[in-house]
Amino acid sequence: MQNAPEIWRHVDAKAPEMIALADRVWDMPEPLYAEFRSAAEHVAELERQGFRVQQGVAGIPTALMAEAGEGGPVIAILGEYDALPGLSQEAGIAEPKPVEKHNGFGHGCGHNLLGAGAMLAATAVKNWLAEQGIAGRVRYYGCPAEEGGAAKAFMARAGLFADADLAITWHPGHFAEVMPAASLANTRIDFTFTGRSSHAAAAPHLGRSALDAVELMNVGVNYMREHMESGARIHYAYLDAGGIAPNVVQGRAKVRYAVRHPDLRGMAALIERVKKIARGAALMTETEVEIKVLSAVANLLPNEPLEAAMQAELERLGPPEFDAADRDYAEQIRATLRPEDLRAAFSAAGLPYEEGKPLCDIIVPRGTPRVLALGSTDVGDVSWVLPTVQASGATAAIGTPFHSWQLTAQGKSPHAHKGMVHVAKVMAATAATALQQPELIAAAKADLARRLGGQPYECPIPAEAEPPLDMAKG
């Protein structure tokens, strides 16, 4: 603990290089499993920093592991770098203006910062270990395809986290805090119906409509919503509606479903119900259905000792220091938002609404009561294998919706850079504390064992499923 300020010094020393990395990745937004240039930038930077790098791990060309140090505990620090479709946007302005139109990609979830900030923390720990002469290793995991591709789940299934002692990561956000460890287990499944094409006017009786099957499936699932647990969620998107000619009975149609539930067992049961509805739709339409699981992630497991340790480092450091120019740009962004966006950000953090607060100036107290808006993340799978803790970094104007042009626009802003460096100090200091206190690692492992209750992690992705490397193509 007494060496935490030294860790901050190591973070500051490498911050300009990692800010430059974050900006380069922002400039080359790439979707899930297609982050070839972004991954190459990470590999090049890791090699410059003296890490031992492995590329293409778990059968994923854009996944990587990089390690430094010798002996001792292994601290995993997780980074990401995938972008999203439809969120192309010029940087540093407060109006929608795509760089690339027609569904261009953009870093609307801040993963350009996430990867670079995690690498900044890992590099600081590497240099601190060497300076202090402490036995221990830091391992940076470059994790692609968090946005629905479940790369970390495939990496966990491949055993890439099995020999690490704990995992640390973060996500861009509105406030500086320890992220509540709550998320929904999630599976993405494609249902492809095959029927028989025919002339829709002259011979409709000879056709068997795959599109009818998809629509019947959707109706059936919508009726099921009344009879599932309130915490569960089901969403769908048409990938292939059978063509553009209404005078042809559609012989093929495809729909993608996302099935979410607060825990793995509940998700598995809900998926079986959805599959039954799909098979029923095929039976009613005399079509065939192929069911293919693309990806799946577990729900997050909390870790009390690690969360307490990270909170202590946040409070030791204090909130980020933003200047008048940062606040002015944040206010310009906030002027494009609805009042409910602004209020929702405070509510999600369990804080009372404050008018005229554009950027974070506090450390959110741990355990603040709140109503969580739950999503899904493949960090959940890591949390079943290793004690895991996540920070939220204050990188966005308070109220900014994620997966929006406003978030993309702030991706290269000075306030985003400052929030990234701030949270890198928190992650690096948490790692340093664990490396100096074996009892913290032991307590974190005991907490995980208690939560598992003797039930080992079982990857929710079927054993035969391979990483869906062409998932971005639909």
Short mmCIF file of C-alpha atoms in Angstrom, two decimals:
data_model
loop_
_atom_site.label_atom_id
_atom_site.label_comp_id
_atom_site.label_asym_id
_atom_site.label_seq_id
_atom_site.Cartn_x
_atom_site.Cartn_y
_atom_site.Cartn_z
CA MET A 1 0.00 0.00 0.00
CA GLN A 2 2.80 2.42 0.85
CA ASN A 3 4.09 2.13 -2.72
CA ALA A 4 0.78 3.10 -4.38
CA PRO A 5 2.05 6.61 -5.27
CA GLU A 6 4.95 4.96 -7.11
CA ILE A 7 2.41 3.11 -9.22
CA TRP A 8 0.74 6.42 -10.04
CA ARG A 9 4.11 7.79 -11.17
CA HIS A 10 4.56 4.83 -13.50
CA VAL A 11 1.09 5.43 -14.94
CA ASP A 12 1.82 9.11 -15.56
CA ALA A 13 5.11 8.24 -17.26
CA LYS A 14 3.40 6.05 -19.86
CA ALA A 15 0.14 8.01 -20.20
CA PRO A 16 1.10 9.96 -23.37
CA GLU A 17 1.93 6.75 -25.25
CA MET A 18 -1.31 5.06 -24.25
CA ILE A 19 -3.41 8.13 -24.99
CA ALA A 20 -1.90 8.05 -28.47
CA LEU A 21 -2.82 4.35 -28.74
CA ALA A 22 -6.41 5.07 -27.70
CA ASP A 23 -6.66 7.78 -30.36
CA ARG A 24 -5.19 5.54 -33.08
CA VAL A 25 -7.73 2.82 -32.29
CA TRP A 26 -10.52 5.44 -32.29
CA ASP A 27 -9.40 6.41 -35.80
CA MET A 28 -9.74 2.81 -37.11
CA PRO A 29 -13.05 1.55 -35.68
CA GLU A 30 -13.58 -2.14 -36.41
CA PRO A 31 -16.48 -4.42 -35.43
CA LEU A 32 -16.42 -7.62 -33.42
CA TYR A 33 -13.91 -10.24 -34.58
CA ALA A 34 -12.66 -7.92 -37.34
CA GLU A 35 -10.37 -5.75 -35.16
CA PHE A 36 -7.25 -6.64 -37.17
CA ARG A 37 -5.65 -3.20 -37.27
CA SER A 38 -6.64 -2.39 -33.69
CA ALA A 39 -5.18 -5.66 -32.43
CA ALA A 40 -2.01 -5.04 -34.45
CA GLU A 41 -1.65 -1.63 -32.80
CA HIS A 42 -1.97 -3.28 -29.39
CA VAL A 43 0.60 -5.94 -30.26
CA ALA A 44 3.08 -3.34 -31.51
CA GLU A 45 2.65 -1.22 -28.38
CA LEU A 46 3.00 -4.20 -26.05
CA GLU A 47 6.18 -5.27 -27.77
CA ARG A 48 7.55 -1.72 -27.51
CA GLN A 49 6.83 -1.85 -23.78
CA GLY A 50 8.74 -5.13 -23.39
CA PHE A 51 5.91 -7.65 -22.98
CA ARG A 52 6.09 -11.24 -24.18
CA VAL A 53 3.18 -11.40 -26.64
CA GLN A 54 1.10 -14.32 -27.91
CA GLN A 55 -1.26 -13.63 -30.81
CA GLY A 56 -4.30 -15.49 -32.12
CA VAL A 57 -5.10 -17.19 -28.81
CA ALA A 58 -8.20 -19.40 -28.39
CA GLY A 59 -8.46 -19.70 -32.16
CA ILE A 60 -9.35 -15.99 -32.48
CA PRO A 61 -7.06 -14.02 -34.81
CA THR A 62 -7.65 -10.73 -32.97
CA ALA A 63 -7.26 -12.10 -29.41
CA LEU A 64 -3.90 -11.84 -27.63
CA MET A 65 -2.08 -12.32 -24.33
CA ALA A 66 1.01 -10.45 -23.19
CA GLU A 67 2.98 -11.12 -20.02
CA ALA A 68 5.79 -9.50 -18.05
CA GLY A 69 7.53 -10.36 -14.80
CA GLU A 70 8.70 -13.63 -13.28
CA GLY A 71 7.30 -16.01 -10.66
CA GLY A 72 4.79 -15.02 -8.01
CA PRO A 73 1.06 -14.36 -8.49
CA VAL A 74 -0.39 -13.63 -11.93
CA ILE A 75 -2.55 -10.52 -12.23
CA ALA A 76 -4.77 -10.46 -15.32
CA ILE A 77 -5.74 -7.05 -16.71
CA LEU A 78 -8.41 -7.17 -19.40
CA GLY A 79 -8.67 -4.83 -22.38
CA GLU A 80 -11.03 -4.50 -25.35
CA TYR A 81 -11.00 -2.65 -28.69
CA ASP A 82 -14.10 -3.49 -30.75
CA ALA A 83 -16.38 -0.80 -32.19
CA LEU A 84 -20.07 -0.70 -33.14
CA PRO A 85 -21.92 -0.28 -36.45
CA GLY A 86 -23.88 2.85 -37.25
CA LEU A 87 -21.97 5.10 -34.82
CA SER A 88 -19.40 6.77 -37.06
CA GLN A 89 -18.91 10.32 -35.82
CA GLU A 90 -16.41 13.16 -35.99
CA ALA A 91 -14.48 13.72 -32.78
CA GLY A 92 -14.64 16.76 -30.53
CA ILE A 93 -17.90 18.28 -31.75
CA ALA A 94 -21.42 18.35 -30.30
CA GLU A 95 -23.56 17.58 -33.33
CA PRO A 96 -24.15 14.35 -35.26
CA LYS A 97 -21.72 14.26 -38.18
CA PRO A 98 -20.61 10.81 -39.40
CA VAL A 99 -17.10 10.34 -40.70
CA GLU A 100 -18.33 7.41 -42.77
CA LYS A 101 -21.97 7.23 -43.76
CA HIS A 102 -24.04 4.13 -44.54
CA ASN A 103 -23.64 2.27 -41.26
CA GLY A 104 -20.05 3.32 -40.59
CA PHE A 105 -18.42 2.05 -37.41
CA GLY A 106 -17.63 4.08 -34.34
CA HIS A 107 -16.38 3.67 -30.76
CA GLY A 108 -19.77 4.32 -29.20
CA CYS A 109 -18.92 2.30 -26.08
CA GLY A 110 -15.43 3.70 -25.50
CA HIS A 111 -13.48 0.50 -26.11
CA ASN A 112 -10.64 2.46 -27.70
CA LEU A 113 -10.11 3.88 -24.21
CA LEU A 114 -10.80 0.57 -22.47
CA GLY A 115 -7.99 -1.30 -24.22
CA ALA A 116 -5.45 1.50 -23.95
CA GLY A 117 -6.33 2.24 -20.31
CA ALA A 118 -5.97 -1.43 -19.35
CA MET A 119 -2.63 -1.59 -21.14
CA LEU A 120 -1.54 1.58 -19.32
CA ALA A 121 -2.28 -0.09 -15.98
CA ALA A 122 -0.53 -3.31 -17.03
CA THR A 123 2.57 -1.44 -18.22
CA ALA A 124 2.75 0.51 -14.97
CA VAL A 125 2.55 -2.72 -12.97
CA LYS A 126 5.25 -4.27 -15.16
CA ASN A 127 7.63 -1.38 -14.59
CA TRP A 128 6.79 -1.19 -10.88
CA LEU A 129 7.53 -4.91 -10.43
CA ALA A 130 10.92 -4.48 -12.06
CA GLU A 131 11.72 -1.39 -10.00
CA GLN A 132 10.66 -2.98 -6.71
CA GLY A 133 12.24 -6.37 -7.43
CA ILE A 134 9.00 -8.14 -6.49
CA ALA A 135 8.14 -11.62 -7.75
CA GLY A 136 4.96 -11.52 -9.74
CA ARG A 137 3.57 -11.34 -13.24
CA VAL A 138 1.14 -9.02 -14.96
CA ARG A 139 -0.72 -10.32 -17.97
CA TYR A 140 -2.60 -8.13 -20.44
CA TYR A 141 -5.44 -9.86 -22.26
CA GLY A 142 -6.49 -8.27 -25.54
CA CYS A 143 -10.14 -9.31 -25.76
CA PRO A 144 -12.05 -8.70 -29.00
CA ALA A 145 -15.76 -8.92 -29.71
CA GLU A 146 -17.21 -7.91 -26.35
CA GLU A 147 -20.20 -6.43 -28.20
CA GLY A 148 -22.06 -9.72 -28.57
CA GLY A 149 -19.24 -11.99 -29.67
CA ALA A 150 -18.33 -13.42 -26.23
CA ALA A 151 -14.61 -13.67 -26.95
CA LYS A 152 -13.74 -13.88 -23.25
CA ALA A 153 -16.10 -16.85 -22.90
CA PHE A 154 -14.27 -18.63 -25.73
CA MET A 155 -10.96 -17.66 -24.09
CA ALA A 156 -12.18 -19.00 -20.73
CA ARG A 157 -13.32 -22.22 -22.40
CA ALA A 158 -9.82 -22.57 -23.85
CA GLY A 159 -8.33 -22.31 -20.34
CA LEU A 160 -6.51 -19.02 -20.89
CA PHE A 161 -7.40 -17.69 -17.42
CA ALA A 162 -6.85 -20.94 -15.52
CA ASP A 163 -3.39 -20.10 -14.16
CA ALA A 164 -4.04 -16.47 -13.22
CA ASP A 165 -4.85 -15.41 -9.65
CA LEU A 166 -7.22 -12.51 -10.16
CA ALA A 167 -8.57 -10.24 -12.90
CA ILE A 168 -8.93 -6.47 -13.03
CA THR A 169 -10.70 -4.45 -15.70
CA TRP A 170 -12.75 -1.30 -16.22
CA HIS A 171 -15.30 0.35 -18.47
CA PRO A 172 -15.79 3.96 -19.54
CA GLY A 173 -18.64 5.65 -17.73
CA HIS A 174 -19.98 8.81 -16.12
CA PHE A 175 -18.63 8.40 -12.58
CA ALA A 176 -15.50 7.06 -10.87
CA GLU A 177 -16.55 4.01 -8.88
CA VAL A 178 -16.26 0.29 -8.36
CA MET A 179 -18.75 -1.13 -10.83
CA PRO A 180 -21.53 -3.17 -9.23
CA ALA A 181 -20.97 -6.80 -10.27
CA ALA A 182 -24.37 -7.43 -11.77
CA SER A 183 -25.21 -8.49 -15.31
CA LEU A 184 -27.43 -10.85 -17.27
CA ALA A 185 -26.31 -14.15 -18.71
CA ASN A 186 -26.88 -13.93 -22.44
CA THR A 187 -26.97 -16.27 -25.44
CA ARG A 188 -27.20 -15.27 -29.11
CA ILE A 189 -28.82 -17.85 -31.35
CA ASP A 190 -29.58 -17.89 -35.07
CA PHE A 191 -32.76 -19.63 -36.26
CA THR A 192 -32.70 -20.36 -39.99
CA PHE A 193 -35.95 -21.60 -41.51
CA THR A 194 -36.00 -23.36 -44.87
CA GLY A 195 -39.23 -23.86 -46.80
CA ARG A 196 -40.11 -24.02 -50.48
CA SER A 197 -40.32 -21.12 -52.91
CA SER A 198 -43.20 -20.82 -55.33
CA HIS A 199 -45.17 -18.26 -57.33
CA ALA A 200 -47.17 -16.42 -54.71
CA ALA A 201 -50.14 -15.85 -57.03
CA ALA A 202 -50.18 -18.76 -59.48
CA ALA A 203 -49.10 -21.54 -57.10
CA PRO A 204 -49.14 -20.41 -53.47
CA HIS A 205 -50.28 -23.87 -52.39
CA LEU A 206 -46.95 -25.30 -53.55
CA GLY A 207 -44.91 -22.97 -51.37
CA ARG A 208 -43.92 -23.26 -47.73
CA SER A 209 -43.02 -19.88 -46.34
CA ALA A 210 -39.91 -19.59 -44.18
CA LEU A 211 -40.88 -15.98 -43.48
CA ASP A 212 -44.22 -17.15 -42.08
CA ALA A 213 -42.27 -19.47 -39.78
CA VAL A 214 -40.11 -16.63 -38.46
CA GLU A 215 -43.14 -14.45 -37.87
CA LEU A 216 -44.99 -17.24 -36.07
CA MET A 217 -41.92 -17.85 -33.93
CA ASN A 218 -41.77 -14.17 -33.00
CA VAL A 219 -45.46 -14.14 -32.11
CA GLY A 220 -45.00 -17.22 -29.96
CA VAL A 221 -42.05 -15.73 -28.09
CA ASN A 222 -43.97 -12.49 -27.56
CA TYR A 223 -46.82 -14.45 -25.96
CA MET A 224 -44.27 -16.24 -23.76
CA ARG A 225 -43.03 -12.94 -22.30
CA GLU A 226 -45.98 -12.88 -19.91
CA HIS A 227 -44.85 -16.22 -18.51
CA MET A 228 -41.16 -15.69 -17.86
CA GLU A 229 -39.31 -14.13 -14.92
CA SER A 230 -39.36 -10.35 -14.76
CA GLY A 231 -35.55 -10.13 -14.84
CA ALA A 232 -35.28 -12.03 -18.12
CA ARG A 233 -35.05 -10.34 -21.51
CA ILE A 234 -35.52 -11.57 -25.09
CA HIS A 235 -34.73 -9.58 -28.24
CA TYR A 236 -34.65 -10.46 -31.93
CA ALA A 237 -33.50 -9.07 -35.28
CA TYR A 238 -34.24 -10.23 -38.82
CA LEU A 239 -31.07 -11.17 -40.67
CA ASP A 240 -32.80 -12.48 -43.80
CA ALA A 241 -36.48 -11.84 -44.47
CA GLY A 242 -36.46 -13.94 -47.63
CA GLY A 243 -35.89 -11.33 -50.29
CA ILE A 244 -37.59 -8.23 -51.66
CA ALA A 245 -40.14 -9.83 -54.01
CA PRO A 246 -43.59 -10.18 -52.43
CA ASN A 247 -44.76 -12.34 -55.34
CA VAL A 248 -42.31 -15.10 -54.35
CA VAL A 249 -43.08 -17.34 -51.40
CA GLN A 250 -39.97 -16.93 -49.26
CA GLY A 251 -38.05 -20.19 -49.16
CA ARG A 252 -35.49 -19.10 -46.58
CA ALA A 253 -35.55 -16.69 -43.64
CA LYS A 254 -33.27 -16.11 -40.69
CA VAL A 255 -33.70 -14.43 -37.31
CA ARG A 256 -31.19 -13.82 -34.53
CA TYR A 257 -32.30 -13.99 -30.90
CA ALA A 258 -30.64 -12.73 -27.73
CA VAL A 259 -31.91 -14.55 -24.64
CA ARG A 260 -30.94 -13.04 -21.27
CA HIS A 261 -31.50 -14.17 -17.70
CA PRO A 262 -30.05 -13.22 -14.29
CA ASP A 263 -28.24 -16.57 -14.02
CA LEU A 264 -26.89 -19.36 -16.21
CA ARG A 265 -29.36 -22.05 -15.17
CA GLY A 266 -32.35 -19.84 -15.75
CA MET A 267 -30.99 -18.81 -19.14
CA ALA A 268 -30.56 -22.44 -20.19
CA ALA A 269 -34.17 -23.23 -19.28
CA LEU A 270 -35.47 -20.16 -21.12
CA ILE A 271 -33.50 -21.05 -24.25
CA GLU A 272 -35.14 -24.47 -24.35
CA ARG A 273 -38.56 -22.80 -24.30
CA VAL A 274 -37.57 -20.53 -27.19
CA LYS A 275 -36.30 -23.52 -29.16
CA LYS A 276 -39.63 -25.32 -28.65
CA ILE A 277 -41.47 -22.32 -30.06
CA ALA A 278 -39.15 -22.28 -33.09
CA ARG A 279 -39.76 -25.98 -33.72
CA GLY A 280 -43.49 -25.40 -33.31
CA ALA A 281 -43.38 -22.62 -35.91
CA ALA A 282 -41.57 -24.96 -38.30
CA LEU A 283 -44.19 -27.65 -37.69
CA MET A 284 -47.07 -25.25 -38.38
CA THR A 285 -45.54 -24.06 -41.66
CA GLU A 286 -44.09 -27.38 -42.82
CA THR A 287 -40.61 -25.87 -42.91
CA GLU A 288 -37.32 -26.95 -41.39
CA VAL A 289 -35.40 -24.98 -38.75
CA GLU A 290 -31.67 -24.97 -38.06
CA ILE A 291 -30.69 -23.69 -34.62
CA LYS A 292 -27.13 -22.40 -34.14
CA VAL A 293 -25.72 -20.90 -30.94
CA LEU A 294 -23.25 -18.14 -31.88
CA SER A 295 -22.12 -16.88 -28.51
CA ALA A 296 -23.03 -16.96 -24.85
CA VAL A 297 -21.85 -15.27 -21.66
CA ALA A 298 -22.30 -15.89 -17.95
CA ASN A 299 -23.64 -13.45 -15.38
CA LEU A 300 -21.10 -11.53 -13.31
CA LEU A 301 -20.09 -12.80 -9.87
CA PRO A 302 -19.13 -10.16 -7.27
CA ASN A 303 -15.95 -10.35 -5.20
CA GLU A 304 -16.15 -8.57 -1.87
CA PRO A 305 -12.42 -8.44 -0.96
CA LEU A 306 -11.34 -7.13 -4.36
CA GLU A 307 -14.12 -4.58 -4.52
CA ALA A 308 -13.17 -3.25 -1.09
CA ALA A 309 -9.51 -3.05 -2.13
CA MET A 310 -10.36 -1.15 -5.31
CA GLN A 311 -12.64 1.24 -3.42
CA ALA A 312 -9.76 2.04 -1.06
CA GLU A 313 -7.55 2.93 -4.03
CA LEU A 314 -10.26 5.14 -5.54
CA GLU A 315 -10.62 7.03 -2.27
CA ARG A 316 -6.84 7.32 -1.89
CA LEU A 317 -6.58 8.86 -5.36
CA GLY A 318 -9.68 11.06 -5.27
CA PRO A 319 -11.79 12.10 -8.26
CA PRO A 320 -10.39 13.06 -11.67
CA GLU A 321 -9.29 16.65 -12.14
CA PHE A 322 -11.12 18.29 -15.02
CA ASP A 323 -10.62 21.88 -16.15
CA ALA A 324 -12.93 24.57 -17.49
CA ALA A 325 -12.41 23.51 -21.11
CA ASP A 326 -13.37 19.93 -20.23
CA ARG A 327 -16.53 21.08 -18.51
CA ASP A 328 -17.42 23.42 -21.37
CA TYR A 329 -17.29 20.64 -23.97
CA ALA A 330 -19.18 18.30 -21.67
CA GLU A 331 -21.92 20.92 -21.33
CA GLN A 332 -22.13 21.18 -25.12
CA ILE A 333 -22.70 17.44 -25.30
CA ARG A 334 -25.26 17.56 -22.50
CA ALA A 335 -27.20 20.23 -24.42
CA THR A 336 -27.94 17.56 -27.05
CA LEU A 337 -29.44 15.18 -24.49
CA ARG A 338 -32.91 14.81 -23.01
CA PRO A 339 -33.59 15.63 -19.35
CA GLU A 340 -34.34 11.96 -18.70
CA ASP A 341 -30.85 11.03 -19.97
CA LEU A 342 -29.26 13.37 -17.44
CA ARG A 343 -31.37 12.13 -14.56
CA ALA A 344 -30.91 8.47 -15.50
CA ALA A 345 -27.12 8.73 -15.16
CA PHE A 346 -27.38 9.94 -11.57
CA SER A 347 -30.05 7.38 -10.75
CA ALA A 348 -27.92 4.54 -12.15
CA ALA A 349 -25.12 5.57 -9.78
CA GLY A 350 -27.51 5.87 -6.82
CA LEU A 351 -26.90 9.61 -6.59
CA PRO A 352 -29.36 12.51 -6.28
CA TYR A 353 -29.71 14.57 -9.43
CA GLU A 354 -27.50 17.67 -9.52
CA GLU A 355 -28.17 20.42 -12.00
CA GLY A 356 -25.09 21.86 -13.67
CA LYS A 357 -22.67 19.01 -13.01
CA PRO A 358 -21.23 18.11 -16.44
CA LEU A 359 -18.40 15.82 -15.28
CA CYS A 360 -17.65 13.61 -12.30
CA ASP A 361 -16.11 15.34 -9.28
CA ILE A 362 -16.64 12.64 -6.64
CA ILE A 363 -15.87 9.02 -5.83
CA VAL A 364 -19.17 7.14 -5.67
CA PRO A 365 -19.47 5.42 -2.26
CA ARG A 366 -19.41 1.66 -2.50
CA GLY A 367 -22.73 -0.05 -1.87
CA THR A 368 -24.78 3.00 -2.82
CA PRO A 369 -28.41 1.78 -3.24
CA ARG A 370 -29.53 1.98 -6.84
CA VAL A 371 -31.79 0.43 -9.44
CA LEU A 372 -29.42 -1.20 -11.88
CA ALA A 373 -30.13 -1.25 -15.62
CA LEU A 374 -28.58 -4.60 -16.43
CA GLY A 375 -26.86 -5.55 -19.65
CA SER A 376 -24.54 -8.44 -20.46
CA THR A 377 -20.77 -8.76 -20.66
CA ASP A 378 -18.30 -11.55 -21.29
CA VAL A 379 -16.37 -10.34 -18.24
CA GLY A 380 -18.95 -12.49 -16.47
CA ASP A 381 -17.25 -15.67 -17.68
CA VAL A 382 -13.90 -14.50 -16.31
CA SER A 383 -15.56 -13.82 -12.94
CA TRP A 384 -16.58 -17.50 -12.69
CA VAL A 385 -12.97 -18.60 -13.24
CA LEU A 386 -11.03 -15.90 -11.36
CA PRO A 387 -11.81 -13.38 -8.63
CA THR A 388 -12.67 -10.34 -10.76
CA VAL A 389 -13.20 -6.64 -10.11
CA GLN A 390 -14.19 -3.79 -12.42
CA ALA A 391 -13.87 -0.04 -12.14
CA SER A 392 -15.92 2.59 -13.89
CA GLY A 393 -13.85 5.42 -15.33
CA ALA A 394 -15.26 8.95 -15.58
CA THR A 395 -14.65 9.48 -19.29
CA ALA A 396 -17.97 10.89 -20.54
CA ALA A 397 -20.21 13.86 -19.87
CA ILE A 398 -22.74 12.84 -17.23
CA GLY A 399 -25.86 11.62 -18.99
CA THR A 400 -24.24 10.57 -22.24
CA PRO A 401 -26.07 7.49 -23.53
CA PHE A 402 -23.74 4.67 -24.45
CA HIS A 403 -23.95 3.29 -27.99
CA SER A 404 -24.63 6.84 -29.22
CA TRP A 405 -22.95 9.39 -31.49
CA GLN A 406 -22.40 11.57 -28.43
CA LEU A 407 -20.23 8.91 -26.79
CA THR A 408 -18.26 8.40 -30.00
CA ALA A 409 -17.69 12.15 -30.31
CA GLN A 410 -16.05 12.28 -26.87
CA GLY A 411 -13.69 9.35 -27.54
CA LYS A 412 -10.63 11.51 -28.20
CA SER A 413 -11.49 14.40 -25.88
CA PRO A 414 -9.12 15.61 -23.16
CA HIS A 415 -11.67 14.72 -20.47
CA ALA A 416 -11.89 11.14 -21.82
CA HIS A 417 -8.10 10.89 -21.72
CA LYS A 418 -7.99 12.19 -18.14
CA GLY A 419 -10.66 9.73 -17.03
CA MET A 420 -8.73 6.89 -18.67
CA VAL A 421 -5.46 7.79 -16.93
CA HIS A 422 -7.29 8.20 -13.61
CA VAL A 423 -8.83 4.72 -13.75
CA ALA A 424 -5.52 3.20 -14.90
CA LYS A 425 -4.01 4.44 -11.64
CA VAL A 426 -6.81 2.77 -9.69
CA MET A 427 -6.36 -0.55 -11.51
CA ALA A 428 -2.57 -0.49 -11.24
CA ALA A 429 -2.70 0.36 -7.53
CA THR A 430 -5.22 -2.44 -6.89
CA ALA A 431 -2.86 -4.87 -8.64
CA ALA A 432 0.11 -3.61 -6.62
CA THR A 433 -1.81 -4.06 -3.36
CA ALA A 434 -2.67 -7.66 -4.29
CA LEU A 435 0.94 -8.40 -5.24
CA GLN A 436 2.12 -7.15 -1.84
CA GLN A 437 -0.67 -8.75 0.19
CA PRO A 438 -1.02 -12.51 -0.43
CA GLU A 439 -3.84 -12.50 2.10
CA LEU A 440 -5.94 -10.35 -0.26
CA ILE A 441 -5.56 -12.86 -3.09
CA ALA A 442 -6.40 -15.70 -0.69
CA ALA A 443 -9.49 -13.88 0.56
CA ALA A 444 -10.62 -13.12 -2.99
CA LYS A 445 -10.28 -16.77 -3.96
CA ALA A 446 -12.18 -17.88 -0.87
CA ASP A 447 -14.99 -15.45 -1.72
CA LEU A 448 -15.25 -16.86 -5.25
CA ALA A 449 -15.27 -20.45 -3.94
CA ARG A 450 -18.10 -19.57 -1.58
CA ARG A 451 -20.17 -18.06 -4.38
CA LEU A 452 -19.59 -21.05 -6.66
CA GLY A 453 -20.70 -23.39 -3.89
CA GLY A 454 -18.80 -26.31 -5.34
CA GLN A 455 -20.28 -25.80 -8.80
CA PRO A 456 -17.39 -25.31 -11.23
CA TYR A 457 -17.67 -22.98 -14.19
CA GLU A 458 -19.29 -24.54 -17.23
CA CYS A 459 -18.98 -22.44 -20.35
CA PRO A 460 -22.47 -21.64 -21.69
CA ILE A 461 -21.18 -21.96 -25.27
CA PRO A 462 -21.70 -25.47 -26.66
CA ALA A 463 -18.48 -27.44 -27.02
CA GLU A 464 -18.93 -27.76 -30.77
CA ALA A 465 -19.42 -24.01 -31.33
CA GLU A 466 -16.42 -22.17 -32.77
CA PRO A 467 -15.77 -18.43 -32.40
CA PRO A 468 -18.16 -16.75 -34.90
CA LEU A 469 -15.45 -14.85 -36.74
CA ASP A 470 -17.86 -13.62 -39.44
CA MET A 471 -20.52 -12.52 -36.95
CA ALA A 472 -20.31 -8.86 -38.02
CA LYS A 473 -21.50 -9.86 -41.48
CA GLY A 474 -24.86 -11.06 -40.12
#
